[in-house]
């Protein structure tokens, strides 16, 4: 039995016996849908420093340029469909009594793939809101809007509803994600380079409370002691994990 198949059956067994399960996903989960990752060779940040684009300072300095970069990304994402990894996570939510999906992704492909309970700790690219925080926000799913949009209530520029570097994460969402990580028995780290905090700290929190941590990534990055790595693309590994869990539940109780 290969290392990977051993990992898959270990994870299926752990999921089968857990009361609460939490998963943290990153850009790698959307890679097989065609959404470029942030730090891969064709990374979204290519040629740009994240601090150049994904910060409030960058937006106040040059809102049109930052807006254009997000509009380009929205166009990219709009052409992408959920992949088998997204769908497997939606099946996991249906199969498990208490499953929390925490995502750093802003593309909403988890929801498009059927997940209902998604904690978007870095916001989402389809919500626009007033840069001056006057309270205006709108769901804007049209793409190809190259020119900077203005707030209809106060005239300030509209910004994407994502969390930029140096900005706090949405409090209630982060609180729920922290609670899930602190009280789960199994924590999955899927498709993330685990470099961006506080999201990356959720796996440490889960491990510190005794959860079993599993990482699914072709290029594993987690530094959690005792992490079990399932080395492979999430679009292939996750469906096998869910199939193994479902087989355990259909077959005679072991
Ligand atoms: C905060 C939304 C405090 C926007 C993002 C200096 C200055 C300022 C801040 C800091 C600083 N030093 C440290 C910080 C903290 C900073 C941080 O952690 N920086 C890092 C870079 C060191 N964090 C913050 O600033 C956070 N806020 O700390 O605020 C505060 C508190 C209260 C009040 C005020 C302030 C905010 C962080 C959020 C930033 N926003 N995105 C947008 O999308 O444009 S971050 C961005 O990186 C994305 O959200 C992305 O999800 C996230 C993490 O990247 P990954 O998802 O992991 O993607 P990556 O490309 O890196 O990796 C892909 C992985 O997939 C790889 O491992 C690869 O192997 C794998 N993969 C590839 N293919 C597959 C696969 N896996 C599976 N299957 C495949 N097929
Ligand atoms: Zn406004």
Coordinates of C-alpha atoms and ligand atoms in Angstrom, one line a residue:
X1 CA 0.0 0.0 0.0
X2 CA 1.5 3.4 -1.0
X3 CA 2.2 6.1 1.5
X4 CA -0.7 8.1 0.0
X5 CA -3.2 5.3 0.2
X6 CA -2.2 4.7 3.8
X7 CA -2.7 8.4 4.5
X8 CA -6.1 8.3 2.8
X9 CA -7.4 5.4 4.9
X10 CA -5.9 6.9 8.1
X11 CA -7.8 10.1 7.3
X12 CA -11.0 8.3 6.5
X13 CA -10.8 6.4 9.8
X14 CA -10.1 9.7 11.7
X15 CA -13.0 11.4 10.0
X16 CA -15.3 8.5 10.7
X17 CA -14.6 8.7 14.5
X18 CA -14.6 12.5 14.9
X19 CA -17.4 14.5 16.5
X20 CA -16.1 17.8 15.0
X21 CA -13.9 18.3 11.9
X22 CA -12.5 21.6 10.5
X23 CA -10.6 22.3 7.3
X24 CA -8.5 25.3 6.2
X25 CA -8.2 25.7 2.5
X26 CA -6.0 28.0 0.4
X27 CA -5.4 28.9 -3.2
X28 CA -4.2 25.3 -4.0
X29 CA -7.8 24.0 -3.7
X30 CA -8.8 26.2 -6.7
X31 CA -5.6 25.5 -8.7
X32 CA -7.2 22.6 -10.6
X33 CA -10.1 24.9 -11.5
X34 CA -7.6 27.2 -13.3
X35 CA -7.3 29.9 -10.7
X36 CA -3.6 30.7 -10.3
X37 CA -2.1 30.4 -6.8
X38 CA -0.4 33.3 -5.1
X39 CA 3.1 32.0 -4.6
X40 CA 3.4 29.3 -7.3
X41 CA 5.5 29.9 -10.4
X42 CA 2.5 31.3 -12.3
X43 CA 1.5 33.0 -9.0
X44 CA -1.0 35.8 -9.1
X45 CA 1.5 38.0 -7.4
X46 CA 3.9 37.5 -10.4
X47 CA 5.8 40.7 -11.0
X48 CA 4.1 42.4 -8.1
X49 CA 4.9 42.4 -4.3
X50 CA 1.7 41.6 -2.4
X51 CA 2.3 44.8 -0.4
X52 CA 2.2 46.6 -3.8
X53 CA -1.3 45.6 -4.5
X54 CA -3.2 43.9 -1.7
X55 CA -2.9 46.7 0.9
X56 CA -5.1 49.8 1.8
X57 CA -2.0 52.0 1.2
X58 CA -1.7 50.7 -2.4
X59 CA -5.3 51.4 -3.0
X60 CA -5.2 54.9 -1.7
X61 CA -2.0 55.6 -3.7
X62 CA -3.3 54.2 -6.9
X63 CA -6.9 52.9 -6.7
X64 CA -7.3 52.5 -10.5
X65 CA -4.3 50.1 -10.7
X66 CA -5.4 48.0 -7.8
X67 CA -9.0 48.0 -9.0
X68 CA -7.8 46.8 -12.5
X69 CA -5.8 43.9 -10.9
X70 CA -8.9 42.8 -9.0
X71 CA -11.1 43.2 -12.1
X72 CA -8.6 41.0 -14.0
X73 CA -8.8 38.4 -11.2
X74 CA -12.6 38.5 -11.2
X75 CA -12.6 37.8 -14.9
X76 CA -10.3 34.9 -14.4
X77 CA -12.3 33.4 -11.6
X78 CA -15.7 33.9 -13.4
X79 CA -14.4 31.5 -16.1
X80 CA -13.5 28.8 -13.6
X81 CA -15.7 26.0 -12.4
X82 CA -15.5 24.1 -9.0
X83 CA -13.2 21.1 -9.3
X84 CA -13.7 17.6 -7.8
X85 CA -11.8 18.8 -4.7
X86 CA -14.4 21.5 -4.0
X87 CA -17.2 19.0 -4.6
X88 CA -15.7 16.4 -2.3
X89 CA -15.6 19.0 0.5
X90 CA -19.3 19.7 -0.1
X91 CA -19.9 15.9 0.2
X92 CA -17.8 15.9 3.4
X93 CA -20.1 18.6 4.9
X94 CA -23.1 16.5 4.1
X95 CA -21.5 13.3 5.4
X96 CA -20.2 14.6 8.7
X97 CA -22.3 15.8 11.6
X98 CA -20.2 18.8 12.4
X99 CA -17.9 20.1 9.7
X100 CA -16.4 23.6 9.4
X101 CA -14.9 24.8 6.2
X102 CA -12.5 27.8 6.7
X103 CA -11.2 29.3 3.6
X104 CA -8.6 31.9 2.7
X105 CA -9.9 31.9 -0.8
X106 CA -12.0 34.8 -2.1
X107 CA -13.3 33.1 -5.2
X108 CA -16.5 31.6 -3.8
X109 CA -15.8 28.3 -5.7
X110 CA -16.5 26.4 -2.5
X111 CA -20.1 27.7 -2.5
X112 CA -20.4 27.2 -6.2
X113 CA -19.3 23.6 -5.6
X114 CA -22.1 23.0 -3.0
X115 CA -20.5 23.9 0.4
X116 CA -23.0 25.8 2.5
X117 CA -21.2 26.5 5.7
X118 CA -18.1 28.4 4.6
X119 CA -16.0 30.8 6.8
X120 CA -14.4 33.3 4.4
X121 CA -11.6 34.6 6.7
X122 CA -10.2 36.8 3.8
X123 CA -13.5 38.0 2.5
X124 CA -14.7 37.6 -1.0
X125 CA -13.9 39.2 -4.4
X126 CA -17.6 39.5 -5.5
X127 CA -18.5 41.9 -2.7
X128 CA -17.6 45.5 -3.3
X129 CA -17.7 48.1 -0.5
X130 CA -17.1 51.8 0.1
X131 CA -13.4 52.5 0.7
X132 CA -14.4 55.2 3.2
X133 CA -16.4 52.6 5.2
X134 CA -19.7 54.7 4.9
X135 CA -21.6 51.4 5.1
X136 CA -22.3 50.9 1.4
X137 CA -21.6 47.4 0.0
X138 CA -22.9 45.5 -3.0
X139 CA -22.7 42.0 -4.5
X140 CA -21.3 42.7 -8.0
X141 CA -20.9 39.6 -10.1
X142 CA -20.4 41.3 -13.4
X143 CA -16.8 41.2 -14.6
X144 CA -15.0 43.4 -17.1
X145 CA -15.4 46.7 -15.2
X146 CA -12.0 48.2 -15.8
X147 CA -12.8 51.6 -14.6
X148 CA -12.8 52.4 -10.9
X149 CA -16.3 52.4 -9.4
X150 CA -17.6 55.1 -7.0
X151 CA -19.7 54.7 -3.9
X152 CA -23.3 55.9 -4.8
X153 CA -23.8 57.1 -1.3
X154 CA -20.6 59.2 -0.7
X155 CA -18.6 59.2 -3.9
X156 CA -15.6 57.5 -2.4
X157 CA -13.9 54.7 -4.5
X158 CA -15.4 51.2 -4.1
X159 CA -12.9 48.5 -3.1
X160 CA -13.1 44.6 -3.3
X161 CA -14.6 43.1 -0.1
X162 CA -11.3 41.2 0.6
X163 CA -9.0 41.5 3.6
X164 CA -5.8 43.2 2.6
X165 CA -2.4 42.8 4.3
X166 CA -2.3 44.9 7.5
X167 CA -6.1 44.7 7.8
X168 CA -7.9 42.7 10.5
X169 CA -9.9 39.7 9.5
X170 CA -13.7 39.8 9.9
X171 CA -14.1 39.4 13.7
X172 CA -17.1 37.1 13.9
X173 CA -15.8 34.9 11.1
X174 CA -12.3 34.6 12.7
X175 CA -13.9 33.9 16.1
X176 CA -16.0 31.0 14.6
X177 CA -12.9 29.7 12.8
X178 CA -10.9 29.8 16.0
X179 CA -13.6 28.0 17.9
X180 CA -13.8 25.3 15.3
X181 CA -10.0 24.8 15.3
X182 CA -9.9 24.8 19.1
X183 CA -12.6 22.2 19.5
X184 CA -12.2 19.8 16.5
X185 CA -10.7 16.3 16.7
X186 CA -9.5 16.4 13.1
X187 CA -8.0 19.5 11.3
X188 CA -7.3 19.4 7.5
X189 CA -4.8 21.9 6.0
X190 CA -5.5 21.8 2.2
X191 CA -3.8 23.7 -0.6
X192 CA -2.1 26.4 1.4
X193 CA 1.5 27.5 1.9
X194 CA 0.6 28.3 5.5
X195 CA 2.5 31.6 5.5
X196 CA -0.3 34.1 6.0
X197 CA -1.4 34.8 9.6
X198 CA -3.6 34.6 11.5
X199 CA -5.2 32.0 9.2
X200 CA -2.1 29.8 9.2
X201 CA -2.1 29.8 13.0
X202 CA -5.4 27.9 13.1
X203 CA -3.6 24.6 12.5
X204 CA -1.3 25.3 15.4
X205 CA -4.3 26.0 17.6
X206 CA -6.0 22.7 16.6
X207 CA -2.8 20.7 17.2
X208 CA -2.3 22.4 20.6
X209 CA -5.8 21.2 21.6
X210 CA -4.9 17.6 20.6
X211 CA -6.5 17.5 17.2
X212 CA -5.1 15.2 14.5
X213 CA -3.8 17.4 11.7
X214 CA -3.7 16.2 8.1
X215 CA -2.2 18.1 5.2
X216 CA -3.2 17.7 1.5
X217 CA -0.7 19.3 -0.8
X218 CA 1.5 18.2 -3.7
X219 CA 4.2 20.4 -2.1
X220 CA 3.6 20.0 1.7
X221 CA 4.3 23.1 3.8
X222 CA 2.8 22.5 7.2
X223 CA 5.3 22.7 10.1
X224 CA 2.9 21.1 12.6
X225 CA 4.7 18.3 14.6
X226 CA 3.0 15.0 13.9
X227 CA 1.1 16.2 10.8
X228 CA 0.1 13.4 8.5
X229 CA 0.8 14.4 4.9
X230 CA -1.3 13.2 2.0
X231 CA 1.0 14.3 -0.8
X232 CA -1.0 15.0 -4.0
X233 CA -3.4 17.4 -5.6
X234 CA -6.6 18.1 -3.6
X235 CA -8.8 17.5 -6.7
X236 CA -7.6 13.9 -6.8
X237 CA -7.0 13.2 -3.1
X238 CA -10.1 14.6 -1.6
X239 CA -12.6 12.5 -3.7
X240 CA -10.6 9.4 -2.6
X241 CA -10.8 10.4 1.1
X242 CA -14.6 10.9 0.8
X243 CA -15.1 7.6 -1.1
X244 CA -13.1 5.8 1.6
X245 CA -15.2 7.4 4.4
X246 CA -18.4 6.6 2.6
X247 CA -17.2 3.0 2.1
X248 CA -16.5 2.7 5.9
X249 CA -20.0 3.9 6.6
X250 CA -21.7 1.6 4.2
X251 CA -19.7 -1.4 5.0
X252 CA -19.9 -3.5 8.2
X253 CA -19.0 -1.4 11.3
X254 CA -15.4 -2.2 12.1
Ligands
LIG1 C1 -3.2 41.1 10.0 C2 -7.0 38.4 0.3 C3 -3.3 42.6 11.8 C4 -6.7 39.5 -0.7 C5 -4.9 37.8 1.4 C6 4.1 43.0 7.7 C7 3.1 44.0 7.3 C8 1.8 43.8 7.5 C9 1.3 42.6 7.9 C10 2.2 41.6 8.2 C11 3.6 41.8 8.1 N1 4.3 40.7 8.5 C12 3.3 39.7 8.8 C13 2.1 40.3 8.7 C14 0.9 39.7 8.9 C15 0.3 39.3 7.6 C16 1.0 38.1 7.1 O1 0.8 37.0 7.6 N2 2.0 38.3 6.1 C17 2.7 37.1 5.6 C18 2.9 37.2 4.1 C19 4.0 37.1 6.4 N3 -1.1 39.1 7.7 C20 -1.9 40.1 7.6 O2 -1.6 41.2 7.2 C21 -3.4 39.8 8.0 N4 -3.8 40.8 8.8 O3 -2.3 40.5 10.4 O4 -3.8 42.2 10.5 C22 -4.3 43.5 12.3 C23 -5.2 43.0 13.3 C24 -6.2 43.7 13.7 C25 -6.4 45.0 13.2 C26 -5.6 45.5 12.2 C27 -4.6 44.7 11.7 C28 -4.2 39.8 6.7 C29 -3.8 38.7 5.8 C30 -4.8 38.5 4.7 C31 -4.1 39.1 3.4 N5 -5.1 38.8 2.3 N6 -5.8 37.6 0.5 C32 -6.6 38.9 -2.1 O5 -6.9 37.7 -2.3 O6 -6.2 39.7 -2.9 S1 -3.6 36.8 1.6 C33 -3.5 35.7 0.3 O7 -2.6 34.7 0.7 C34 -4.7 34.9 -0.1 O8 -5.8 35.0 0.8 C35 -4.2 33.5 0.0 O9 -5.2 32.6 0.3 C36 -3.3 33.6 1.2 C37 -2.5 32.5 1.5 O10 -1.9 32.0 0.4 P1 -2.3 30.5 0.0 O11 -3.8 30.4 -0.1 O12 -1.6 29.6 0.9 O13 -1.8 30.4 -1.5 P2 -0.2 30.2 -1.9 O14 -0.2 30.5 -3.4 O15 0.7 30.8 -1.0 O16 0.0 28.6 -1.8 C38 -0.7 27.7 -2.6 C39 -0.5 26.3 -2.0 O17 -1.3 25.4 -2.8 C40 0.9 25.8 -2.1 O18 1.3 25.2 -0.9 C41 0.9 24.8 -3.2 O19 1.9 23.7 -3.0 C42 -0.5 24.3 -3.1 N7 -1.0 23.7 -4.3 C43 -0.8 24.0 -5.6 N8 -1.6 23.2 -6.4 C44 -2.3 22.4 -5.5 C45 -2.0 22.7 -4.2 N9 -2.6 22.1 -3.2 C46 -3.5 21.2 -3.4 N10 -3.9 20.8 -4.7 C47 -3.3 21.4 -5.8 N11 -3.7 21.0 -7.0
LIG2 ZN1 -19.5 55.5 0.6

